[in-house]
Short mmCIF file of C-alpha atoms and ligand atoms in Angstrom, two decimals:
data_model
loop_
_atom_site.label_atom_id
_atom_site.label_comp_id
_atom_site.label_asym_id
_atom_site.label_seq_id
_atom_site.Cartn_x
_atom_site.Cartn_y
_atom_site.Cartn_z
CA UNK A 1 0.00 0.00 0.00
CA UNK A 2 1.29 3.48 -0.78
CA UNK A 3 0.58 6.45 1.41
CA UNK A 4 -1.00 9.53 -0.11
CA UNK A 5 1.04 12.62 -0.93
CA UNK A 6 0.25 15.50 1.41
CA UNK A 7 -1.14 17.77 -1.30
CA UNK A 8 -3.08 17.06 -4.47
CA UNK A 9 -1.71 17.89 -7.88
CA UNK A 10 -5.19 19.15 -8.77
CA UNK A 11 -4.65 21.98 -6.27
CA UNK A 12 -0.92 22.60 -6.59
CA UNK A 13 0.93 22.52 -9.88
CA UNK A 14 4.55 21.44 -9.60
CA UNK A 15 6.68 21.36 -12.73
CA UNK A 16 10.20 19.96 -12.50
CA UNK A 17 12.77 21.53 -14.82
CA UNK A 18 15.62 19.10 -15.31
CA UNK A 19 18.75 19.11 -17.41
CA UNK A 20 22.51 18.92 -17.01
CA UNK A 21 24.52 21.70 -15.41
CA UNK A 22 24.45 24.74 -17.68
CA UNK A 23 21.61 23.45 -19.85
CA UNK A 24 19.63 26.63 -19.14
CA UNK A 25 17.20 25.61 -16.41
CA UNK A 26 17.34 28.87 -14.49
CA UNK A 27 17.14 30.92 -17.68
CA UNK A 28 14.01 29.18 -18.95
CA UNK A 29 12.42 29.30 -15.48
CA UNK A 30 12.77 33.09 -15.37
CA UNK A 31 10.76 33.33 -18.59
CA UNK A 32 8.07 30.93 -17.35
CA UNK A 33 7.71 33.01 -14.19
CA UNK A 34 6.91 36.08 -16.29
CA UNK A 35 4.31 34.34 -18.43
CA UNK A 36 2.63 32.03 -15.94
CA UNK A 37 3.17 33.51 -12.47
CA UNK A 38 5.02 30.50 -11.10
CA UNK A 39 7.09 30.69 -7.97
CA UNK A 40 10.56 29.58 -9.11
CA UNK A 41 12.46 27.41 -6.65
CA UNK A 42 15.99 26.54 -7.69
CA UNK A 43 17.20 23.77 -5.42
CA UNK A 44 20.79 24.89 -6.05
CA UNK A 45 19.97 28.49 -5.07
CA UNK A 46 18.21 27.33 -1.90
CA UNK A 47 21.23 25.22 -0.98
CA UNK A 48 23.63 28.12 -1.64
CA UNK A 49 21.50 30.42 0.53
CA UNK A 50 21.47 27.88 3.34
CA UNK A 51 25.21 27.41 2.95
CA UNK A 52 25.72 31.13 3.52
CA UNK A 53 23.20 31.54 6.32
CA UNK A 54 25.03 32.43 9.53
CA UNK A 55 24.48 29.72 12.11
CA UNK A 56 23.50 27.04 9.61
CA UNK A 57 24.36 23.60 10.91
CA UNK A 58 24.62 22.17 7.41
CA UNK A 59 26.37 25.07 5.64
CA UNK A 60 29.80 23.52 5.59
CA UNK A 61 28.46 20.15 4.51
CA UNK A 62 26.56 21.77 1.61
CA UNK A 63 29.67 23.63 0.50
CA UNK A 64 31.67 20.39 0.41
CA UNK A 65 29.08 18.60 -1.68
CA UNK A 66 28.74 21.48 -4.15
CA UNK A 67 32.50 21.84 -4.53
CA UNK A 68 32.76 18.12 -5.32
CA UNK A 69 29.77 18.17 -7.69
CA UNK A 70 27.99 15.66 -5.46
CA UNK A 71 24.35 15.51 -4.47
CA UNK A 72 23.48 16.88 -1.04
CA UNK A 73 21.50 14.39 1.13
CA UNK A 74 17.85 14.73 0.27
CA UNK A 75 16.64 15.45 3.79
CA UNK A 76 18.32 18.84 3.53
CA UNK A 77 17.09 19.71 0.04
CA UNK A 78 13.53 18.50 0.51
CA UNK A 79 13.36 20.38 3.82
CA UNK A 80 14.44 23.61 2.13
CA UNK A 81 12.00 23.11 -0.75
CA UNK A 82 9.11 22.35 1.57
CA UNK A 83 9.81 25.44 3.66
CA UNK A 84 10.04 27.61 0.55
CA UNK A 85 6.72 26.25 -0.71
CA UNK A 86 5.01 27.01 2.60
CA UNK A 87 6.57 30.49 2.82
CA UNK A 88 5.53 31.37 -0.73
CA UNK A 89 1.92 30.25 -0.49
CA UNK A 90 1.31 29.78 -4.22
CA UNK A 91 -0.36 27.05 -6.23
CA UNK A 92 2.20 27.09 -9.04
CA UNK A 93 5.79 26.02 -8.44
CA UNK A 94 8.64 25.53 -10.87
CA UNK A 95 11.24 23.34 -9.24
CA UNK A 96 14.57 23.74 -10.96
CA UNK A 97 17.42 21.24 -10.66
CA UNK A 98 15.59 18.83 -8.37
CA UNK A 99 15.08 15.84 -8.07
CA UNK A 100 18.65 14.82 -8.78
CA UNK A 101 18.26 11.15 -7.84
CA UNK A 102 15.42 8.70 -8.29
CA UNK A 103 14.93 8.25 -4.53
CA UNK A 104 14.55 12.03 -4.20
CA UNK A 105 11.83 12.01 -6.86
CA UNK A 106 9.96 9.27 -5.08
CA UNK A 107 10.30 10.87 -1.65
CA UNK A 108 9.20 14.33 -2.82
CA UNK A 109 6.15 13.00 -4.62
CA UNK A 110 5.17 10.81 -1.70
CA UNK A 111 5.73 13.37 1.04
CA UNK A 112 4.79 16.66 -0.63
CA UNK A 113 2.99 16.60 -3.96
CA UNK A 114 3.07 14.76 -7.26
CA UNK A 115 4.56 16.68 -10.17
CA UNK A 116 2.32 17.60 -13.10
CA UNK A 117 5.04 17.29 -15.72
CA UNK A 118 8.75 17.37 -16.33
CA UNK A 119 10.64 19.49 -18.81
CA UNK A 120 14.01 18.00 -19.68
CA UNK A 121 16.47 20.34 -21.35
CA UNK A 122 18.70 18.19 -23.53
CA UNK A 123 22.17 19.53 -24.22
CA UNK A 124 25.62 18.25 -25.21
CA UNK A 125 28.39 18.42 -22.62
CA UNK A 126 30.40 20.58 -25.00
CA UNK A 127 27.76 23.31 -25.04
CA UNK A 128 27.07 23.02 -21.32
CA UNK A 129 30.76 23.29 -20.50
CA UNK A 130 31.13 26.38 -22.66
CA UNK A 131 28.16 28.04 -20.97
CA UNK A 132 29.34 27.14 -17.47
CA UNK A 133 32.86 28.45 -18.02
CA UNK A 134 31.44 31.70 -19.36
CA UNK A 135 29.04 31.90 -16.41
CA UNK A 136 32.00 31.20 -14.11
CA UNK A 137 33.70 34.42 -15.21
CA UNK A 138 31.13 36.36 -13.17
CA UNK A 139 29.07 33.91 -11.07
CA UNK A 140 31.55 33.57 -8.22
CA UNK A 141 30.34 29.98 -7.88
CA UNK A 142 32.81 27.50 -6.43
CA UNK A 143 31.62 24.84 -8.89
CA UNK A 144 31.88 26.73 -12.21
CA UNK A 145 35.45 25.56 -12.91
CA UNK A 146 36.74 22.85 -15.25
CA UNK A 147 37.56 20.38 -12.50
CA UNK A 148 34.19 20.56 -10.73
CA UNK A 149 32.28 20.74 -14.02
CA UNK A 150 33.70 17.31 -14.98
CA UNK A 151 32.49 15.90 -11.67
CA UNK A 152 29.05 17.47 -12.14
CA UNK A 153 28.72 15.85 -15.56
CA UNK A 154 29.60 12.47 -14.09
CA UNK A 155 27.05 12.89 -11.30
CA UNK A 156 24.45 13.96 -13.83
CA UNK A 157 24.95 10.87 -16.01
CA UNK A 158 25.14 8.42 -13.13
CA UNK A 159 22.44 9.75 -10.81
CA UNK A 160 20.34 12.54 -12.27
CA UNK A 161 19.62 11.40 -15.82
CA UNK A 162 17.97 8.24 -14.40
CA UNK A 163 15.36 10.58 -12.89
CA UNK A 164 14.34 11.60 -16.41
CA UNK A 165 14.08 7.93 -17.38
CA UNK A 166 12.06 7.21 -14.25
CA UNK A 167 9.49 9.87 -15.13
CA UNK A 168 9.37 8.70 -18.75
CA UNK A 169 7.67 5.56 -17.49
CA UNK A 170 4.78 7.76 -16.39
CA UNK A 171 4.68 9.58 -19.72
CA UNK A 172 5.40 12.87 -18.01
CA UNK A 173 8.57 14.05 -19.72
CA UNK A 174 8.83 16.69 -22.43
CA UNK A 175 12.32 16.68 -23.90
CA UNK A 176 13.46 19.99 -25.35
CA UNK A 177 16.72 20.40 -27.27
CA UNK A 178 18.33 23.47 -25.79
CA UNK A 179 21.36 24.39 -27.83
CA UNK A 180 19.54 27.10 -29.77
CA UNK A 181 19.09 30.65 -28.55
CA UNK A 182 17.22 31.32 -25.30
CA UNK A 183 14.16 32.55 -27.19
CA UNK A 184 14.15 29.60 -29.58
CA UNK A 185 14.27 27.18 -26.67
CA UNK A 186 11.52 29.08 -24.88
CA UNK A 187 9.32 28.94 -27.97
CA UNK A 188 9.28 25.15 -27.44
CA UNK A 189 8.87 25.28 -23.67
CA UNK A 190 6.01 27.77 -23.45
CA UNK A 191 3.34 25.79 -25.37
CA UNK A 192 3.85 22.81 -23.08
CA UNK A 193 2.92 24.87 -20.04
CA UNK A 194 0.09 26.64 -21.85
CA UNK A 195 -1.38 23.23 -22.66
CA UNK A 196 -0.91 22.01 -19.08
CA UNK A 197 -2.96 24.86 -17.64
CA UNK A 198 -5.56 24.55 -20.39
CA UNK A 199 -6.08 20.92 -19.42
CA UNK A 200 -6.22 21.79 -15.74
CA UNK A 201 -8.89 24.43 -16.37
CA UNK A 202 -11.04 21.91 -18.20
CA UNK A 203 -11.03 19.55 -15.21
N1 ADP B 301 19.87 28.95 -24.93
C1 ADP B 301 20.98 29.51 -24.46
N2 ADP B 301 21.94 29.94 -25.31
C2 ADP B 301 23.07 30.49 -24.82
N3 ADP B 301 23.36 30.70 -23.53
C3 ADP B 301 22.43 30.28 -22.64
C4 ADP B 301 21.21 29.67 -23.05
N4 ADP B 301 20.50 29.35 -21.94
C5 ADP B 301 21.24 29.76 -20.90
N5 ADP B 301 22.40 30.31 -21.30
C6 ADP B 301 23.49 30.83 -20.46
O1 ADP B 301 24.20 29.69 -20.00
C7 ADP B 301 24.52 29.80 -18.62
C8 ADP B 301 23.83 28.66 -17.85
O2 ADP B 301 22.43 28.90 -17.85
P1 ADP B 301 21.56 28.64 -16.54
O3 ADP B 301 20.17 29.04 -16.85
O4 ADP B 301 22.23 29.23 -15.37
O5 ADP B 301 21.65 27.02 -16.54
P2 ADP B 301 21.41 25.94 -15.41
O6 ADP B 301 20.49 26.56 -14.38
O7 ADP B 301 20.79 24.78 -16.12
O8 ADP B 301 22.76 25.61 -14.88
C9 ADP B 301 24.07 31.19 -18.18
O9 ADP B 301 25.16 32.02 -18.21
C10 ADP B 301 23.01 31.56 -19.21
O10 ADP B 301 22.96 32.94 -19.43
O1 UDP B 302 18.65 19.17 -5.62
C1 UDP B 302 19.83 19.55 -5.63
C2 UDP B 302 20.25 20.67 -6.36
C3 UDP B 302 21.59 21.02 -6.32
N1 UDP B 302 22.46 20.32 -5.58
C4 UDP B 302 23.89 20.72 -5.50
O2 UDP B 302 24.05 22.05 -5.95
C5 UDP B 302 24.91 22.08 -7.08
C6 UDP B 302 24.51 23.18 -8.03
O3 UDP B 302 23.19 22.94 -8.47
P1 UDP B 302 22.48 23.92 -9.49
O4 UDP B 302 21.18 23.32 -9.89
O5 UDP B 302 22.46 25.28 -8.95
O6 UDP B 302 23.49 23.89 -10.71
P2 UDP B 302 23.18 23.97 -12.21
O7 UDP B 302 22.70 22.64 -12.64
O8 UDP B 302 22.13 25.03 -12.38
O9 UDP B 302 24.46 24.39 -12.81
C7 UDP B 302 24.88 20.66 -7.64
O10 UDP B 302 26.00 20.33 -8.41
C8 UDP B 302 24.80 19.85 -6.36
O11 UDP B 302 26.05 19.77 -5.72
C9 UDP B 302 22.06 19.22 -4.86
O12 UDP B 302 22.85 18.57 -4.21
N2 UDP B 302 20.75 18.88 -4.89
MG1 MG B 303 20.72 26.88 -12.29
#
C-alpha cells in the first residue's frame, strides 16, 4: 500500500525543470515566471542560501558537496523546498534542478505533492561546459570551474539522468533540445505549459 502525498496535484501545480549543469534551467524558469506567475524554486539556489546563512548547521556540509559536484543528502534539500513552498503560499511552483536522484523524486512526490510534468532540457556536454565556463567568469560559484564541471557531468549521467528515465515511465517528460538561442528554446517550452494549464482548467 502506498501512502497519499500530502497535497493534491489538482490543487498545486509542480513542474520539474531538469537538465545537465548549464543546460539553461534557471534561464528558462525566469521566462516561465513572467508568463505564468510561477514561484521559481531553484534547489541549487536554496542550498547556496542555506550554505551562507550564519548559524546554519549544514552550511559547511553543503559547501563540500557542491564543490565536489555531489548531491546533497535529500533530507536537507527537501526540507528547504518544503519550507520555501510554505513560505511562498502559491499554487504554481517551478522546481529547478531537483530531483537529482530517483529516490529524491519518489520521496518528494510521496511526502509533498506529485509533479504535473517534467521538462528535460537536452544539451551536449560541449555546449554546457562552454556556458558554465562563461558563467563562471562572473558567477563567483565555487563549482563553475573545469575540475568541478567534470564531476558534475559524471554525477548527472550516473544519478540525475535516471530521474528523467524514471518519469518517462509515467509519460510525463517533455524533452526539449536546448542548444539554440534562449528565445528559440523558450518557444518550445512555453506551449507545453500553456497546454498544461488549459487541461487543468477543463477539469
Ligand atoms: N539557450 C541559451 N543559449 C546560450 N546561452 C544560454 C542559453 N540558456 C542559458 N544560457 C546561459 O548559459 C549559462 C547557464 O544557464 P543557466 O540558466 O544558469 O543554466 P542551469 O540553471 O541549467 O545551470 C548562463 O550564463 C546563461 O545565461
Ligand atoms: O537538488 C539539488 C540541487 C543542487 N544540488 C547541489 O548544488 C549544485 C549546483 O546545483 P544547481 O542546480 O544550482 O546547478 P546547475 O545545474 O544550475 O548548474 C549541484 O552540483 C549539487 O552539488 C544538490 O545537491 N541537490
Ligand atoms: Mg541553475
